[in-house]
Amino acid sequence: MTVPILEVVDLHAAYGRIEVLRGVDLTVPRGAVVALLGPNGAGKSTLLKVISGQMEKTSGDIHLAGVHVSGAKPDDLARLGLTTVPEGRSVFPNLSVEENLLLISYAGVSADQVYETAYSYFPKLKQRRFQFAGTLSGGEQQMLAMGRAMLSRPKLLLLDEPSMGLAPLMVQKVFETVLAVSGEGVTILLIEQNAKLALEVSHRGYVMESGEITLAGDAKALLHDPKIRA
């Protein structure tokens, strides 16, 4: 039996006295795209923060490729192959596109390979390579954030609301990239409010409400679930 790349077991987390995650169980198989859906305030981004080591849990367990990683620091998790593209893109606005990309060369990737890989995914970035990242459109910044993440050669990629605030054509490009990245064997946990598009590119889906998983199953089956449609 193949060990999942990510397994979350009975996870709880809180902001002060306010419990935000209430016993979350979630599994991400190797090589799969798994969608995590839910309304604003459901706890999706908090779950991502706990998984990626940016926030401490109050109880429960997290396993990455079968290794217990609860309490691990973000940089340790990054070395194990976990890469996060947070909500809001998080590029360095006062650096050029190429300078943003070049930062990943500190992880051991050559500059030539950095540019070749990023521009193969997003040719438009090449046109903007000398432009400050802060002057890019929202969609272009998302391209840059995703391109930089891919250069770290992730085993597990966490995408937090990649379509938020983007024009429809750019949203389509983002999801095409998700499919392309998945096709290269990268496992993806996709946190997204656009349920239809997310489930169309995913193998499995989870729905979170008020800090709990309320629905889980095959992504294509969930597309036709009355609750999802509602």
Short mmCIF file of C-alpha atoms in Angstrom, two decimals:
data_model
loop_
_atom_site.label_atom_id
_atom_site.label_comp_id
_atom_site.label_asym_id
_atom_site.label_seq_id
_atom_site.Cartn_x
_atom_site.Cartn_y
_atom_site.Cartn_z
CA MET A 1 0.00 0.00 0.00
CA THR A 2 1.48 3.37 -1.07
CA VAL A 3 2.08 5.82 1.76
CA PRO A 4 0.22 9.14 1.12
CA ILE A 5 2.39 12.20 0.55
CA LEU A 6 0.29 14.01 3.18
CA GLU A 7 -1.88 12.71 5.99
CA VAL A 8 -3.64 14.97 8.49
CA VAL A 9 -5.18 13.21 11.49
CA ASP A 10 -7.66 14.76 13.97
CA LEU A 11 -6.04 18.18 13.63
CA HIS A 12 -7.07 21.03 15.92
CA ALA A 13 -5.83 24.63 15.90
CA ALA A 14 -6.95 27.89 17.48
CA TYR A 15 -6.42 31.62 17.52
CA GLY A 16 -6.32 32.30 21.23
CA ARG A 17 -9.49 30.78 22.69
CA ILE A 18 -11.23 30.56 19.33
CA GLU A 19 -10.91 27.07 17.87
CA VAL A 20 -10.61 27.23 14.08
CA LEU A 21 -9.79 23.64 13.15
CA ARG A 22 -11.96 21.00 14.82
CA GLY A 23 -10.63 17.52 14.20
CA VAL A 24 -9.66 17.71 10.52
CA ASP A 25 -8.81 14.44 8.75
CA LEU A 26 -7.41 14.72 5.23
CA THR A 27 -5.29 12.51 2.96
CA VAL A 28 -3.42 13.48 -0.20
CA PRO A 29 -2.22 10.48 -2.27
CA ARG A 30 1.07 10.69 -4.15
CA GLY A 31 0.72 12.20 -7.62
CA ALA A 32 -2.85 13.38 -7.06
CA VAL A 33 -4.49 16.78 -7.21
CA VAL A 34 -6.76 17.19 -4.19
CA ALA A 35 -9.18 20.13 -3.95
CA LEU A 36 -10.10 21.64 -0.60
CA LEU A 37 -13.28 23.68 -0.97
CA GLY A 38 -15.34 25.79 1.36
CA PRO A 39 -16.65 29.30 2.06
CA ASN A 40 -14.64 32.18 3.52
CA GLY A 41 -13.89 31.58 7.19
CA ALA A 42 -14.14 27.80 6.90
CA GLY A 43 -10.55 27.32 8.08
CA LYS A 44 -8.93 26.36 4.76
CA SER A 45 -6.04 28.83 4.93
CA THR A 46 -5.50 28.06 8.60
CA LEU A 47 -5.16 24.38 7.72
CA LEU A 48 -2.56 25.27 5.11
CA LYS A 49 -0.63 27.36 7.63
CA VAL A 50 -0.54 24.50 10.11
CA ILE A 51 0.50 21.97 7.46
CA SER A 52 3.30 24.25 6.24
CA GLY A 53 4.61 24.98 9.74
CA GLN A 54 3.56 28.64 9.84
CA MET A 55 1.13 28.06 12.72
CA GLU A 56 1.15 25.67 15.65
CA LYS A 57 -1.56 23.08 16.11
CA THR A 58 -3.22 22.47 19.47
CA SER A 59 -3.53 18.72 18.87
CA GLY A 60 -3.51 16.09 16.15
CA ASP A 61 -0.87 14.75 13.78
CA ILE A 62 0.62 15.59 10.39
CA HIS A 63 2.61 13.09 8.33
CA LEU A 64 4.59 14.04 5.23
CA ALA A 65 5.51 10.98 3.13
CA GLY A 66 5.00 8.82 6.22
CA VAL A 67 7.21 11.00 8.44
CA HIS A 68 5.68 12.65 11.50
CA VAL A 69 6.30 16.38 10.99
CA SER A 70 4.04 18.02 13.57
CA GLY A 71 5.91 21.03 14.96
CA ALA A 72 8.47 21.14 12.13
CA LYS A 73 9.63 24.59 10.98
CA PRO A 74 8.70 25.91 7.51
CA ASP A 75 12.31 25.75 6.25
CA ASP A 76 12.65 22.12 7.38
CA LEU A 77 9.42 21.24 5.58
CA ALA A 78 10.65 23.04 2.46
CA ARG A 79 13.76 20.88 2.47
CA LEU A 80 11.51 17.82 2.62
CA GLY A 81 9.78 18.99 -0.55
CA LEU A 82 6.77 20.98 0.69
CA THR A 83 6.27 24.26 -1.21
CA THR A 84 3.53 26.82 -0.60
CA VAL A 85 2.06 29.49 -2.87
CA PRO A 86 0.11 31.57 -0.34
CA GLU A 87 -3.01 33.59 -0.97
CA GLY A 88 -2.04 37.01 -2.31
CA ARG A 89 0.96 35.80 -4.37
CA SER A 90 3.74 37.14 -2.03
CA VAL A 91 6.27 38.26 -4.61
CA PHE A 92 9.04 40.77 -3.84
CA PRO A 93 7.58 43.97 -5.37
CA ASN A 94 10.82 45.97 -5.57
CA LEU A 95 12.71 43.22 -7.39
CA SER A 96 12.40 42.47 -11.10
CA VAL A 97 10.77 39.32 -12.40
CA GLU A 98 14.18 37.77 -13.06
CA GLU A 99 15.46 38.74 -9.62
CA ASN A 100 12.42 37.12 -8.01
CA LEU A 101 13.09 33.95 -9.95
CA LEU A 102 16.83 34.02 -9.33
CA LEU A 103 16.28 33.79 -5.57
CA ILE A 104 15.39 30.13 -6.01
CA SER A 105 18.89 29.46 -7.34
CA TYR A 106 20.02 29.44 -3.70
CA ALA A 107 18.24 26.08 -3.52
CA GLY A 108 20.80 24.69 -5.97
CA VAL A 109 19.08 25.33 -9.31
CA SER A 110 21.24 27.05 -11.95
CA ALA A 111 20.15 30.48 -13.20
CA ASP A 112 19.78 29.21 -16.78
CA GLN A 113 17.52 26.38 -15.62
CA VAL A 114 15.52 28.80 -13.47
CA TYR A 115 14.67 31.01 -16.41
CA GLU A 116 14.14 28.19 -18.89
CA THR A 117 11.68 26.39 -16.61
CA ALA A 118 9.74 29.47 -15.51
CA TYR A 119 9.41 30.88 -19.02
CA SER A 120 8.34 27.52 -20.44
CA TYR A 121 5.38 27.53 -18.05
CA PHE A 122 4.65 31.24 -18.41
CA PRO A 123 6.02 32.80 -21.63
CA LYS A 124 4.49 36.13 -20.65
CA LEU A 125 6.95 36.40 -17.76
CA LYS A 126 9.80 36.52 -20.27
CA GLN A 127 8.25 39.64 -21.78
CA ARG A 128 8.17 41.20 -18.31
CA ARG A 129 11.53 39.87 -17.08
CA PHE A 130 13.08 43.28 -16.35
CA GLN A 131 9.89 44.78 -14.88
CA PHE A 132 9.45 45.26 -11.12
CA ALA A 133 7.17 42.53 -9.77
CA GLY A 134 5.06 45.09 -7.92
CA THR A 135 4.00 46.66 -11.22
CA LEU A 136 2.71 43.39 -12.70
CA SER A 137 -1.00 42.63 -12.93
CA GLY A 138 -2.51 40.28 -10.36
CA GLY A 139 -2.48 37.44 -12.88
CA GLU A 140 1.15 38.04 -13.79
CA GLN A 141 2.13 38.08 -10.12
CA GLN A 142 0.35 34.74 -9.69
CA MET A 143 2.33 33.39 -12.65
CA LEU A 144 5.54 34.58 -11.02
CA ALA A 145 4.66 33.04 -7.65
CA MET A 146 3.74 29.71 -9.22
CA GLY A 147 6.77 29.71 -11.52
CA ARG A 148 9.09 30.35 -8.58
CA ALA A 149 7.41 27.59 -6.56
CA MET A 150 7.86 25.06 -9.36
CA LEU A 151 11.59 25.77 -9.48
CA SER A 152 12.00 24.37 -5.97
CA ARG A 153 11.15 20.91 -7.40
CA PRO A 154 8.35 20.30 -4.89
CA LYS A 155 7.07 16.90 -3.88
CA LEU A 156 3.92 18.54 -2.50
CA LEU A 157 2.66 21.91 -3.74
CA LEU A 158 0.13 23.81 -1.61
CA LEU A 159 -1.83 26.37 -3.63
CA ASP A 160 -3.96 28.78 -1.62
CA GLU A 161 -6.74 30.44 -3.66
CA PRO A 162 -4.70 30.76 -6.89
CA SER A 163 -7.65 32.19 -8.87
CA MET A 164 -8.60 34.90 -6.36
CA GLY A 165 -9.04 38.31 -7.99
CA LEU A 166 -7.98 37.16 -11.47
CA ALA A 167 -9.66 37.79 -14.81
CA PRO A 168 -11.43 34.74 -16.33
CA LEU A 169 -8.76 34.17 -19.00
CA MET A 170 -6.02 34.26 -16.38
CA VAL A 171 -7.98 31.87 -14.14
CA GLN A 172 -8.12 29.41 -17.03
CA LYS A 173 -4.34 29.74 -17.52
CA VAL A 174 -3.71 29.07 -13.83
CA PHE A 175 -5.77 25.87 -13.90
CA GLU A 176 -4.10 24.75 -17.14
CA THR A 177 -0.80 25.14 -15.31
CA VAL A 178 -2.10 23.09 -12.39
CA LEU A 179 -2.88 20.28 -14.84
CA ALA A 180 0.55 20.59 -16.50
CA VAL A 181 2.37 20.52 -13.16
CA SER A 182 0.33 17.51 -12.03
CA GLY A 183 1.22 15.77 -15.28
CA GLU A 184 4.88 15.98 -14.30
CA GLY A 185 4.20 14.02 -11.12
CA VAL A 186 3.90 16.85 -8.59
CA THR A 187 1.27 16.26 -5.90
CA ILE A 188 -0.99 19.29 -5.32
CA LEU A 189 -3.32 20.35 -2.53
CA LEU A 190 -5.48 23.04 -4.09
CA ILE A 191 -7.39 25.38 -1.79
CA GLU A 192 -10.00 27.09 -3.89
CA GLN A 193 -13.45 28.71 -3.80
CA ASN A 194 -14.17 28.09 -7.49
CA ALA A 195 -15.54 24.60 -6.86
CA LYS A 196 -16.30 23.72 -10.48
CA LEU A 197 -12.86 24.50 -11.89
CA ALA A 198 -11.07 23.02 -8.89
CA LEU A 199 -12.93 19.71 -9.09
CA GLU A 200 -12.47 19.51 -12.85
CA VAL A 201 -8.66 19.37 -12.44
CA SER A 202 -8.66 17.25 -9.27
CA HIS A 203 -8.78 13.56 -8.45
CA ARG A 204 -10.35 13.96 -5.02
CA GLY A 205 -12.14 16.70 -3.15
CA TYR A 206 -12.89 17.77 0.41
CA VAL A 207 -15.37 20.35 1.65
CA MET A 208 -14.61 22.24 4.85
CA GLU A 209 -17.17 24.19 6.85
CA SER A 210 -16.65 25.82 10.26
CA GLY A 211 -13.31 24.09 10.75
CA GLU A 212 -14.53 20.58 9.95
CA ILE A 213 -14.51 18.33 6.89
CA THR A 214 -18.18 17.87 6.00
CA LEU A 215 -17.87 16.12 2.65
CA ALA A 216 -15.20 14.07 0.87
CA GLY A 217 -15.01 11.89 -2.21
CA ASP A 218 -14.06 11.46 -5.84
CA ALA A 219 -13.79 14.86 -7.50
CA LYS A 220 -15.94 14.00 -10.52
CA ALA A 221 -18.69 12.64 -8.26
CA LEU A 222 -18.59 15.77 -6.11
CA LEU A 223 -19.14 17.90 -9.22
CA HIS A 224 -22.68 16.52 -9.34
CA ASP A 225 -23.35 16.60 -5.61
CA PRO A 226 -26.38 18.79 -4.79
CA LYS A 227 -24.59 20.29 -1.79
CA ILE A 228 -21.63 21.38 -3.93
CA ARG A 229 -23.97 22.86 -6.51
CA ALA A 230 -25.87 24.74 -3.81
#
